[in-house]
PDB file of C-alpha atoms in Angstrom:
ATOM      1  CA  MET A   1    -132.029  66.848 -83.052  1.00 61.00           C
ATOM      2  CA  GLU A   2    -129.552  65.248 -85.420  1.00 74.00           C
ATOM      3  CA  GLN A   3    -130.095  62.297 -87.693  1.00 91.00           C
ATOM      4  CA  ILE A   4    -126.994  60.733 -89.241  1.00 94.00           C
ATOM      5  CA  THR A   5    -126.911  58.420 -92.262  1.00 96.00           C
ATOM      6  CA  VAL A   6    -123.711  56.840 -93.572  1.00 97.00           C
ATOM      7  CA  ILE A   7    -123.624  55.475 -97.125  1.00 96.00           C
ATOM      8  CA  GLU A   8    -120.754  53.698 -98.802  1.00 97.00           C
ATOM      9  CA  SER A   9    -120.110  54.301-102.492  1.00 97.00           C
ATOM     10  CA  PHE A  10    -117.755  52.125-104.504  1.00 96.00           C
ATOM     11  CA  SER A  11    -117.809  54.065-107.796  1.00 96.00           C
ATOM     12  CA  PRO A  12    -118.434  57.540-109.208  1.00 96.00           C
ATOM     13  CA  GLU A  13    -121.662  56.121-110.696  1.00 97.00           C
ATOM     14  CA  GLU A  14    -122.918  55.152-107.225  1.00 97.00           C
ATOM     15  CA  THR A  15    -122.009  58.602-105.888  1.00 97.00           C
ATOM     16  CA  LEU A  16    -123.888  60.207-108.803  1.00 97.00           C
ATOM     17  CA  GLU A  17    -126.920  57.971-108.161  1.00 97.00           C
ATOM     18  CA  LEU A  18    -127.001  58.877-104.453  1.00 97.00           C
ATOM     19  CA  GLY A  19    -126.947  62.562-105.387  1.00 97.00           C
ATOM     20  CA  LYS A  20    -129.755  61.964-107.883  1.00 97.00           C
ATOM     21  CA  LYS A  21    -131.934  60.293-105.220  1.00 97.00           C
ATOM     22  CA  MET A  22    -131.338  63.210-102.844  1.00 97.00           C
ATOM     23  CA  GLY A  23    -132.176  65.678-105.623  1.00 97.00           C
ATOM     24  CA  GLN A  24    -135.441  63.852-106.309  1.00 97.00           C
ATOM     25  CA  GLN A  25    -136.375  64.118-102.617  1.00 97.00           C
ATOM     26  CA  ALA A  26    -135.207  67.720-102.178  1.00 97.00           C
ATOM     27  CA  LEU A  27    -137.716  70.352-101.135  1.00 96.00           C
ATOM     28  CA  PRO A  28    -137.741  74.088-101.931  1.00 96.00           C
ATOM     29  CA  GLY A  29    -135.863  76.107 -99.327  1.00 96.00           C
ATOM     30  CA  GLU A  30    -133.563  73.289 -98.215  1.00 97.00           C
ATOM     31  CA  VAL A  31    -129.843  73.913 -97.705  1.00 98.00           C
ATOM     32  CA  TYR A  32    -127.257  71.179 -98.254  1.00 98.00           C
ATOM     33  CA  THR A  33    -123.663  71.722 -97.220  1.00 97.00           C
ATOM     34  CA  LEU A  34    -120.914  69.668 -98.840  1.00 96.00           C
ATOM     35  CA  VAL A  35    -117.465  69.128 -97.375  1.00 95.00           C
ATOM     36  CA  GLY A  36    -114.641  66.915 -98.570  1.00 95.00           C
ATOM     37  CA  ASP A  37    -111.064  67.086 -99.773  1.00 92.00           C
ATOM     38  CA  LEU A  38    -110.197  67.953-103.362  1.00 88.00           C
ATOM     39  CA  GLY A  39    -110.961  65.051-105.670  1.00 89.00           C
ATOM     40  CA  VAL A  40    -113.400  63.128-103.446  1.00 93.00           C
ATOM     41  CA  GLY A  41    -116.355  63.559-105.792  1.00 93.00           C
ATOM     42  CA  LYS A  42    -118.174  66.675-104.602  1.00 92.00           C
ATOM     43  CA  THR A  43    -118.859  67.736-108.185  1.00 89.00           C
ATOM     44  CA  VAL A  44    -120.035  64.235-109.202  1.00 93.00           C
ATOM     45  CA  PHE A  45    -122.391  64.205-106.205  1.00 96.00           C
ATOM     46  CA  THR A  46    -123.663  67.693-107.105  1.00 94.00           C
ATOM     47  CA  GLN A  47    -124.213  66.606-110.720  1.00 95.00           C
ATOM     48  CA  GLY A  48    -126.399  63.831-109.324  1.00 97.00           C
ATOM     49  CA  ILE A  49    -128.392  66.333-107.257  1.00 97.00           C
ATOM     50  CA  ALA A  50    -128.969  68.367-110.429  1.00 96.00           C
ATOM     51  CA  LEU A  51    -130.173  65.274-112.305  1.00 97.00           C
ATOM     52  CA  GLY A  52    -132.623  64.602-109.483  1.00 97.00           C
ATOM     53  CA  LEU A  53    -133.890  68.167-109.880  1.00 97.00           C
ATOM     54  CA  GLU A  54    -134.408  67.492-113.623  1.00 97.00           C
ATOM     55  CA  ILE A  55    -131.671  69.928-114.641  1.00 96.00           C
ATOM     56  CA  GLU A  56    -130.095  68.942-117.941  1.00 89.00           C
ATOM     57  CA  GLU A  57    -127.532  71.731-118.118  1.00 88.00           C
ATOM     58  CA  SER A  58    -123.918  70.737-117.501  1.00 86.00           C
ATOM     59  CA  ILE A  59    -122.913  71.240-113.846  1.00 85.00           C
ATOM     60  CA  CYS A  60    -119.397  72.299-112.957  1.00 77.00           C
ATOM     61  CA  SER A  61    -117.998  73.735-109.780  1.00 72.00           C
ATOM     62  CA  PRO A  62    -118.425  77.551-109.602  1.00 68.00           C
ATOM     63  CA  THR A  63    -114.996  78.028-108.024  1.00 65.00           C
ATOM     64  CA  PHE A  64    -114.389  81.467-109.511  1.00 72.00           C
ATOM     65  CA  THR A  65    -117.963  82.797-109.567  1.00 78.00           C
ATOM     66  CA  ILE A  66    -118.885  81.607-106.037  1.00 88.00           C
ATOM     67  CA  VAL A  67    -122.500  80.859-107.040  1.00 92.00           C
ATOM     68  CA  GLN A  68    -124.066  79.348-110.132  1.00 92.00           C
ATOM     69  CA  VAL A  69    -127.855  79.479-110.532  1.00 94.00           C
ATOM     70  CA  TYR A  70    -129.794  76.879-112.508  1.00 95.00           C
ATOM     71  CA  GLU A  71    -133.432  77.745-113.154  1.00 93.00           C
ATOM     72  CA  GLU A  72    -134.680  75.085-115.576  1.00 91.00           C
ATOM     73  CA  GLY A  73    -135.311  72.183-113.195  1.00 94.00           C
ATOM     74  CA  ARG A  74    -138.330  71.455-111.034  1.00 95.00           C
ATOM     75  CA  MET A  75    -137.053  74.163-108.659  1.00 97.00           C
ATOM     76  CA  PRO A  76    -134.158  76.635-108.759  1.00 97.00           C
ATOM     77  CA  PHE A  77    -130.758  75.176-107.823  1.00 97.00           C
ATOM     78  CA  TYR A  78    -128.201  77.485-106.209  1.00 96.00           C
ATOM     79  CA  HIS A  79    -124.745  75.907-106.339  1.00 95.00           C
ATOM     80  CA  PHE A  80    -122.116  77.655-104.205  1.00 94.00           C
ATOM     81  CA  ASP A  81    -118.387  76.954-104.045  1.00 92.00           C
ATOM     82  CA  VAL A  82    -116.909  79.127-101.298  1.00 93.00           C
ATOM     83  CA  TYR A  83    -113.390  77.640-101.466  1.00 89.00           C
ATOM     84  CA  ARG A  84    -111.860  80.932-102.642  1.00 87.00           C
ATOM     85  CA  ILE A  85    -113.890  83.249-100.438  1.00 89.00           C
ATOM     86  CA  GLY A  86    -111.704  85.776 -98.640  1.00 82.00           C
ATOM     87  CA  ASP A  87    -114.128  86.723 -95.879  1.00 85.00           C
ATOM     88  CA  ILE A  88    -117.815  86.631 -95.037  1.00 88.00           C
ATOM     89  CA  GLU A  89    -118.373  90.142 -96.428  1.00 90.00           C
ATOM     90  CA  GLU A  90    -117.958  88.665 -99.926  1.00 90.00           C
ATOM     91  CA  MET A  91    -121.018  86.523 -99.206  1.00 93.00           C
ATOM     92  CA  ASP A  92    -122.962  89.662 -98.236  1.00 92.00           C
ATOM     93  CA  GLU A  93    -121.946  91.263-101.543  1.00 91.00           C
ATOM     94  CA  ILE A  94    -123.524  88.461-103.573  1.00 91.00           C
ATOM     95  CA  GLY A  95    -126.694  88.512-101.450  1.00 94.00           C
ATOM     96  CA  TYR A  96    -126.291  85.002-100.069  1.00 95.00           C
ATOM     97  CA  GLU A  97    -129.426  85.276 -97.911  1.00 95.00           C
ATOM     98  CA  ASP A  98    -131.611  85.451-101.035  1.00 94.00           C
ATOM     99  CA  TYR A  99    -130.260  82.013-101.962  1.00 96.00           C
ATOM    100  CA  PHE A 100    -129.972  80.412 -98.511  1.00 96.00           C
ATOM    101  CA  TYR A 101    -133.574  81.350 -97.706  1.00 93.00           C
ATOM    102  CA  GLY A 102    -134.921  81.241-101.269  1.00 92.00           C
ATOM    103  CA  GLU A 103    -137.388  79.062-103.109  1.00 94.00           C
ATOM    104  CA  GLY A 104    -134.870  76.579-104.450  1.00 97.00           C
ATOM    105  CA  LEU A 105    -132.332  74.049-103.249  1.00 98.00           C
ATOM    106  CA  CYS A 106    -129.063  75.546-102.051  1.00 97.00           C
ATOM    107  CA  MET A 107    -125.855  73.435-102.251  1.00 96.00           C
ATOM    108  CA  ILE A 108    -122.760  74.916-100.594  1.00 95.00           C
ATOM    109  CA  GLU A 109    -119.379  73.300-101.253  1.00 93.00           C
ATOM    110  CA  TRP A 110    -116.644  73.985 -98.655  1.00 92.00           C
ATOM    111  CA  ALA A 111    -119.374  75.178 -96.282  1.00 93.00           C
ATOM    112  CA  ASN A 112    -117.046  74.765 -93.297  1.00 92.00           C
ATOM    113  CA  LEU A 113    -115.368  78.023 -94.431  1.00 92.00           C
ATOM    114  CA  ILE A 114    -118.543  80.087 -93.830  1.00 94.00           C
ATOM    115  CA  GLU A 115    -119.965  78.209 -90.852  1.00 92.00           C
ATOM    116  CA  GLU A 116    -120.963  81.371 -88.981  1.00 93.00           C
ATOM    117  CA  ILE A 117    -123.587  82.353 -91.587  1.00 95.00           C
ATOM    118  CA  LEU A 118    -125.058  78.926 -92.387  1.00 96.00           C
ATOM    119  CA  PRO A 119    -128.733  78.363 -91.605  1.00 95.00           C
ATOM    120  CA  SER A 120    -129.227  76.320 -88.438  1.00 93.00           C
ATOM    121  CA  LYS A 121    -131.450  73.849 -90.317  1.00 94.00           C
ATOM    122  CA  ARG A 122    -129.488  72.069 -93.045  1.00 96.00           C
ATOM    123  CA  LYS A 123    -128.209  68.742 -94.325  1.00 96.00           C
ATOM    124  CA  GLU A 124    -124.455  68.432 -93.819  1.00 97.00           C
ATOM    125  CA  ILE A 125    -122.906  66.056 -96.348  1.00 97.00           C
ATOM    126  CA  THR A 126    -119.310  64.905 -95.903  1.00 97.00           C
ATOM    127  CA  ILE A 127    -117.495  62.796 -98.498  1.00 97.00           C
ATOM    128  CA  GLU A 128    -114.332  60.951 -97.471  1.00 97.00           C
ATOM    129  CA  LYS A 129    -111.915  58.571 -99.204  1.00 96.00           C
ATOM    130  CA  ASP A 130    -110.498  55.407 -97.664  1.00 95.00           C
ATOM    131  CA  LEU A 131    -107.849  54.000 -99.986  1.00 93.00           C
ATOM    132  CA  GLU A 132    -107.702  50.785 -97.962  1.00 95.00           C
ATOM    133  CA  LYS A 133    -111.234  50.048 -99.208  1.00 95.00           C
ATOM    134  CA  GLY A 134    -110.381  50.878-102.833  1.00 94.00           C
ATOM    135  CA  PHE A 135    -109.502  53.799-105.072  1.00 93.00           C
ATOM    136  CA  ASP A 136    -113.153  54.656-105.841  1.00 95.00           C
ATOM    137  CA  TYR A 137    -114.498  54.006-102.346  1.00 96.00           C
ATOM    138  CA  ARG A 138    -116.264  56.924-100.677  1.00 97.00           C
ATOM    139  CA  LYS A 139    -117.866  57.211 -97.245  1.00 97.00           C
ATOM    140  CA  ILE A 140    -120.732  59.685 -97.520  1.00 97.00           C
ATOM    141  CA  THR A 141    -122.128  60.950 -94.234  1.00 97.00           C
ATOM    142  CA  ILE A 142    -125.392  62.891 -94.227  1.00 97.00           C
ATOM    143  CA  LYS A 143    -126.234  64.687 -90.994  1.00 96.00           C
ATOM    144  CA  GLU A 144    -129.586  66.443 -90.675  1.00 94.00           C
ATOM    145  CA  VAL A 145    -129.190  69.448 -88.394  1.00 92.00           C
ATOM    146  CA  GLU A 146    -132.298  71.154 -87.001  1.00 87.00           C
TER     147      GLU A 146
END
């Protein structure tokens, strides 16, 4: 069963606020995947998620480390960026299953690159630009996959 929600954001602040609301509603063990072109606001959205989890530490994309772990919020937050991953074996090397099936919230940017190992139950978040609707406009689609 899939449930799809589409939200329009007209500013980085709105994108941040949507992330914050999702972070406040997040439950331990959930997996969120995040897909969108460079510069669409994936990091801003993820910063909002962290705020919703009561994480005060600065959030930046873990492009070179693959995963960044934040422990000080109301639950652990595992932030993956798999953009530079060479192959799935690299995910095995970092013990991805401990994070994907752990006690915290797992956010995976560029998740489409590791589709074959993603949990079947997840929230797929896609962020898209539409310059005809404005420079800061974003269409954010959230699909719940069971």
